[in-house]
Every structure is written in C-alpha cells, then in structure tokens.
Amino acid sequence: MKGVLVRNVVISYDIACKWSIHHLERISNNHPNLDVERLEFSYLIPKFHLPAHGTSCQTNYSFNYAKGVGRTHGETVEHGWANTNLAALSTREMGPGARHLTLDDIWSGWNWKKILGMGMTVFYAALNSTVLTVYSGELLLRTLLKALHMKKKHTSENAKFDATFPVVLRQEWLTMIWNWERDKSNPNPYTHAEQGTLIPTPRSVAYSCLISQQPC
C-alpha cells in the first residue's frame, strides 16, 4: 500500500466476515512499515458465495448494499479456474517451488489476456517505432454501454417505485442509510427482524410425541 493515493479500499473474499476481524492487527504485526492509518477498508463477500452465509452476513457484507462498488459481483477472480485446471496434470507432478512459479505464470498470462480484451492496444518496437502487434478488444466499451443503458432503466423504475411512498417515510429511510454508510456500528437498515409462527409438520409432531413419550 506504499505510495497508494486512494483512501477507500474494498476487499472481497469468500469468508470476509471472519477474515476481516483481525485484519488490521495482522497488517500491524506482519507489515509494520505499511501506512494504513489513512485508509478506510470495506469487506465484502462475492455474490455467488454470499447465499451460503447467514442472514447478518447477507446484509452486512453484500455488494448490493455497499457504496462505491457499482454492480460488481466479486467473482471475476474465480473465472481463471477453468483455464488453470488444464495445467493440473502437469503441476501435480512438480515440487512446491516449480508448481508455485508455474501457476504464477498461468495466472499472469490470464490477467494479461483480460487486460488486452479491455480495449485497443498497440505495441511498438523500441528502436524504429514499427508496429509489432495490435490487440483489439471491446470488453470495457461493451460493459460501459450496457451499464449506461441499465442505469437509465433502473433510475426510471426506482423513481416510479419511490413515488409510491410518502416523502416523510422516504426521508426517514434515507437518513438510516446515510447513518449506516458513515458508521457501520449504527443499525443496518437492510436487516429486518425475523418474526413469524412456526407451523408444525407431521414429522415434527411425531418427533415431539416420541421425545415426550405421549400419544399423539
């Protein structure tokens, strides 16, 4: 993090709910030279993995409720596994060092291809400015155009839905959201109390009768 000018850092991890608990302590103990005092860390769980977590995790660590992440799903880092799996027959025969270096090369190559797919890139020879290779990609442009279209659509739908509630109630909800975004120790407005009546099933009734040894 040396020399990094950004202040807000978002970390996405499958078990961010547990891993984040002593994160700053680990940085202080293992990397005392890193200046993290000026940084604000946010910890989120990728969207595909989130449903496997409990209710509190699904609200406190959701990309959907986080500020400044757009529609990020956090699963892109997993996309490389399909490509990496092809190397399994080779790497399983290697020692730890060779295996580590080989997998590093594979993932570096995967990331490089992904970067090239984001837009037009031209490579020139160092001496005579001759064009060596031209890589064309439209991933960034295609994603941006789709995001602009969906932003317009969602803004319109949200305005219609928003108008169905009283102004006072909307302002109360917005205040709750702003307070929570500023300080996560405040009540989470996206969490609701689970209340209801448990409806007994034939299996649960039979089990209760068995435990109590009473006829049903």
Tab-separated table of C-alpha atoms in Angstrom:
chain	number	residue	atom	x	y	z
A	1	MET	CA	0.000	0.000	0.000
A	2	LYS	CA	3.038	2.292	-0.142
A	3	GLY	CA	2.529	5.292	-2.394
A	4	VAL	CA	-1.138	4.472	-2.986
A	5	LEU	CA	-3.235	7.628	-3.210
A	6	VAL	CA	-6.669	6.056	-2.839
A	7	ARG	CA	-8.310	6.220	0.566
A	8	ASN	CA	-11.139	3.692	0.333
A	9	VAL	CA	-10.081	0.073	-0.172
A	10	VAL	CA	-12.642	-2.671	-0.851
A	11	ILE	CA	-11.566	-6.242	-0.126
A	12	SER	CA	-13.669	-9.088	-1.498
A	13	TYR	CA	-13.184	-12.550	-0.039
A	14	ASP	CA	-15.352	-15.656	0.312
A	15	ILE	CA	-15.085	-15.561	4.125
A	16	ALA	CA	-14.561	-11.818	4.606
A	17	CYS	CA	-16.930	-11.904	7.580
A	18	LYS	CA	-14.380	-13.918	9.618
A	19	TRP	CA	-11.149	-12.956	7.874
A	20	SER	CA	-11.703	-9.223	8.420
A	21	ILE	CA	-11.975	-9.428	12.226
A	22	HIS	CA	-8.238	-9.093	12.948
A	23	HIS	CA	-7.114	-7.875	9.536
A	24	LEU	CA	-5.636	-4.575	10.721
A	25	GLU	CA	-3.890	-6.320	13.601
A	26	ARG	CA	-2.277	-8.777	11.181
A	27	ILE	CA	-1.090	-5.913	8.986
A	28	SER	CA	0.399	-4.156	12.008
A	29	ASN	CA	2.207	-7.311	13.176
A	30	ASN	CA	3.398	-8.631	9.818
A	31	HIS	CA	3.872	-5.410	7.822
A	32	PRO	CA	4.712	-2.630	10.307
A	33	ASN	CA	6.090	-0.406	7.515
A	34	LEU	CA	2.742	-0.139	5.738
A	35	ASP	CA	0.808	3.038	6.427
A	36	VAL	CA	-2.846	2.012	6.728
A	37	GLU	CA	-3.987	4.623	9.215
A	38	ARG	CA	-5.294	6.887	6.449
A	39	LEU	CA	-7.172	4.087	4.680
A	40	GLU	CA	-10.775	3.008	5.113
A	41	PHE	CA	-11.297	-0.699	4.483
A	42	SER	CA	-14.573	-2.270	3.406
A	43	TYR	CA	-15.002	-6.050	3.466
A	44	LEU	CA	-17.486	-7.760	1.143
A	45	ILE	CA	-18.376	-11.302	0.103
A	46	PRO	CA	-18.715	-12.222	-3.615
A	47	LYS	CA	-22.318	-12.582	-4.714
A	48	PHE	CA	-22.192	-16.271	-5.671
A	49	HIS	CA	-20.766	-17.241	-2.277
A	50	LEU	CA	-22.947	-14.920	-0.184
A	51	PRO	CA	-26.138	-17.082	-0.070
A	52	ALA	CA	-24.175	-19.778	1.783
A	53	HIS	CA	-23.691	-17.338	4.681
A	54	GLY	CA	-26.106	-16.376	7.434
A	55	THR	CA	-28.650	-13.561	7.317
A	56	SER	CA	-26.403	-10.996	9.002
A	57	CYS	CA	-23.602	-11.654	6.515
A	58	GLN	CA	-26.007	-11.319	3.584
A	59	THR	CA	-26.725	-7.720	4.580
A	60	ASN	CA	-23.516	-6.525	6.217
A	61	TYR	CA	-21.169	-7.924	3.545
A	62	SER	CA	-23.290	-7.584	0.400
A	63	PHE	CA	-22.060	-5.794	-2.725
A	64	ASN	CA	-25.681	-4.782	-3.331
A	65	TYR	CA	-25.725	-2.527	-0.274
A	66	ALA	CA	-22.145	-1.232	-0.434
A	67	LYS	CA	-21.307	2.283	-1.559
A	68	GLY	CA	-18.935	2.917	-4.455
A	69	VAL	CA	-18.809	-0.603	-5.943
A	70	GLY	CA	-21.455	-0.253	-8.670
A	71	ARG	CA	-22.729	-3.645	-9.808
A	72	THR	CA	-19.517	-5.506	-9.010
A	73	HIS	CA	-20.168	-9.187	-8.211
A	74	GLY	CA	-16.688	-10.032	-6.915
A	75	GLU	CA	-16.469	-13.390	-8.679
A	76	THR	CA	-14.234	-12.409	-11.617
A	77	VAL	CA	-11.152	-13.690	-9.813
A	78	GLU	CA	-12.749	-17.177	-9.962
A	79	HIS	CA	-13.073	-17.150	-13.762
A	80	GLY	CA	-9.487	-18.271	-14.250
A	81	TRP	CA	-10.015	-21.677	-12.657
A	82	ALA	CA	-11.341	-23.228	-15.870
A	83	ASN	CA	-8.161	-22.163	-17.646
A	84	THR	CA	-5.911	-23.222	-14.758
A	85	ASN	CA	-7.467	-26.684	-14.467
A	86	LEU	CA	-5.845	-27.664	-17.761
A	87	ALA	CA	-2.455	-27.492	-16.047
A	88	ALA	CA	-3.433	-29.907	-13.271
A	89	LEU	CA	-1.846	-32.980	-14.907
A	90	SER	CA	1.494	-31.169	-15.124
A	91	THR	CA	1.584	-29.273	-11.853
A	92	ARG	CA	0.630	-32.256	-9.697
A	93	GLU	CA	3.953	-33.877	-10.658
A	94	MET	CA	6.003	-30.796	-9.677
A	95	GLY	CA	7.704	-29.836	-6.466
A	96	PRO	CA	6.334	-26.911	-4.431
A	97	GLY	CA	8.655	-24.287	-5.940
A	98	ALA	CA	8.152	-25.231	-9.575
A	99	ARG	CA	4.409	-25.590	-9.036
A	100	HIS	CA	4.190	-22.129	-7.460
A	101	LEU	CA	6.115	-20.475	-10.306
A	102	THR	CA	4.127	-22.296	-12.989
A	103	LEU	CA	0.762	-21.305	-11.530
A	104	ASP	CA	2.024	-17.729	-11.163
A	105	ASP	CA	2.887	-17.681	-14.879
A	106	ILE	CA	-0.506	-19.118	-15.835
A	107	TRP	CA	-2.449	-16.545	-13.813
A	108	SER	CA	-0.233	-13.703	-15.043
A	109	GLY	CA	-0.951	-14.778	-18.610
A	110	TRP	CA	-4.679	-14.933	-17.865
A	111	ASN	CA	-4.665	-11.423	-16.394
A	112	TRP	CA	-2.668	-10.113	-19.366
A	113	LYS	CA	-5.201	-11.502	-21.848
A	114	LYS	CA	-8.018	-9.948	-19.824
A	115	ILE	CA	-6.325	-6.549	-19.900
A	116	LEU	CA	-5.818	-6.799	-23.655
A	117	GLY	CA	-9.510	-7.521	-24.062
A	118	MET	CA	-10.460	-4.225	-22.466
A	119	GLY	CA	-9.540	-2.041	-25.429
A	120	MET	CA	-7.281	-1.353	-28.373
A	121	THR	CA	-3.610	-1.819	-27.539
A	122	VAL	CA	-0.701	-1.226	-29.919
A	123	PHE	CA	2.871	-2.436	-29.291
A	124	TYR	CA	5.779	-0.679	-30.982
A	125	ALA	CA	9.352	-1.785	-31.472
A	126	ALA	CA	11.640	0.178	-29.165
A	127	LEU	CA	14.065	1.392	-31.855
A	128	ASN	CA	12.206	2.142	-35.070
A	129	SER	CA	8.610	2.579	-33.836
A	130	THR	CA	7.467	-0.277	-36.056
A	131	VAL	CA	4.104	-1.717	-35.117
A	132	LEU	CA	4.685	-5.193	-33.754
A	133	THR	CA	1.262	-6.347	-32.623
A	134	VAL	CA	-2.219	-4.895	-32.436
A	135	TYR	CA	-4.676	-6.380	-29.960
A	136	SER	CA	-8.272	-5.284	-30.303
A	137	GLY	CA	-10.800	-5.701	-27.543
A	138	GLU	CA	-14.151	-4.233	-26.659
A	139	LEU	CA	-14.848	-5.603	-23.186
A	140	LEU	CA	-14.579	-2.238	-21.427
A	141	LEU	CA	-16.621	-0.384	-24.062
A	142	ARG	CA	-19.310	-3.074	-24.222
A	143	THR	CA	-19.624	-3.168	-20.437
A	144	LEU	CA	-19.759	0.621	-20.181
A	145	LEU	CA	-22.504	0.931	-22.808
A	146	LYS	CA	-24.542	-1.749	-21.062
A	147	ALA	CA	-24.046	-0.022	-17.699
A	148	LEU	CA	-25.252	3.323	-19.085
A	149	HIS	CA	-28.356	1.690	-20.575
A	150	MET	CA	-29.198	-0.177	-17.367
A	151	LYS	CA	-28.544	2.941	-15.243
A	152	LYS	CA	-31.188	4.839	-17.203
A	153	LYS	CA	-33.643	1.949	-16.928
A	154	HIS	CA	-33.097	1.365	-13.203
A	155	THR	CA	-33.268	5.085	-12.411
A	156	SER	CA	-36.657	5.299	-14.112
A	157	GLU	CA	-38.025	2.192	-12.366
A	158	ASN	CA	-36.699	3.333	-8.992
A	159	ALA	CA	-38.304	6.777	-9.379
A	160	LYS	CA	-41.688	5.153	-10.061
A	161	PHE	CA	-41.356	2.811	-7.080
A	162	ASP	CA	-40.047	5.619	-4.854
A	163	ALA	CA	-43.073	7.772	-5.614
A	164	THR	CA	-45.424	5.185	-4.059
A	165	PHE	CA	-44.144	6.020	-0.551
A	166	PRO	CA	-44.762	9.189	1.497
A	167	VAL	CA	-41.976	11.762	1.385
A	168	VAL	CA	-41.523	11.689	5.173
A	169	LEU	CA	-41.062	7.915	5.162
A	170	ARG	CA	-38.579	8.063	2.276
A	171	GLN	CA	-36.531	10.680	4.091
A	172	GLU	CA	-36.504	8.568	7.248
A	173	TRP	CA	-35.201	5.582	5.303
A	174	LEU	CA	-32.545	7.677	3.549
A	175	THR	CA	-31.344	9.029	6.883
A	176	MET	CA	-31.000	5.474	8.199
A	177	ILE	CA	-28.961	4.505	5.131
A	178	TRP	CA	-26.696	7.565	5.356
A	179	ASN	CA	-26.064	6.962	9.058
A	180	TRP	CA	-25.176	3.320	8.408
A	181	GLU	CA	-22.871	4.159	5.496
A	182	ARG	CA	-20.991	6.678	7.639
A	183	ASP	CA	-20.708	4.395	10.654
A	184	LYS	CA	-21.317	0.654	10.390
A	185	SER	CA	-21.927	0.464	14.148
A	186	ASN	CA	-25.317	2.104	13.525
A	187	PRO	CA	-28.338	-0.151	12.854
A	188	ASN	CA	-28.238	-1.763	9.420
A	189	PRO	CA	-31.352	-0.524	7.538
A	190	TYR	CA	-31.318	-3.580	5.286
A	191	THR	CA	-31.703	-6.035	8.166
A	192	HIS	CA	-35.185	-6.991	9.308
A	193	ALA	CA	-36.326	-8.837	12.398
A	194	GLU	CA	-37.466	-12.330	11.551
A	195	GLN	CA	-40.829	-12.911	13.180
A	196	GLY	CA	-43.494	-15.442	12.492
A	197	THR	CA	-45.289	-18.523	13.690
A	198	LEU	CA	-43.701	-21.921	13.336
A	199	ILE	CA	-46.139	-24.255	11.582
A	200	PRO	CA	-45.706	-27.818	12.869
A	201	THR	CA	-45.150	-30.514	10.264
A	202	PRO	CA	-46.179	-34.184	10.643
A	203	ARG	CA	-42.502	-35.087	11.115
A	204	SER	CA	-42.001	-32.502	13.890
A	205	VAL	CA	-45.227	-33.580	15.643
A	206	ALA	CA	-44.213	-37.236	15.542
A	207	TYR	CA	-40.750	-36.365	16.868
A	208	SER	CA	-42.248	-34.343	19.751
A	209	CYS	CA	-44.513	-37.233	20.662
A	210	LEU	CA	-41.562	-39.630	20.589
A	211	ILE	CA	-39.453	-37.388	22.861
A	212	SER	CA	-42.287	-36.707	25.316
A	213	GLN	CA	-43.491	-40.336	25.150
A	214	GLN	CA	-47.067	-39.099	24.917
A	215	PRO	CA	-49.663	-40.471	22.488
A	216	CYS	CA	-50.456	-38.257	19.515
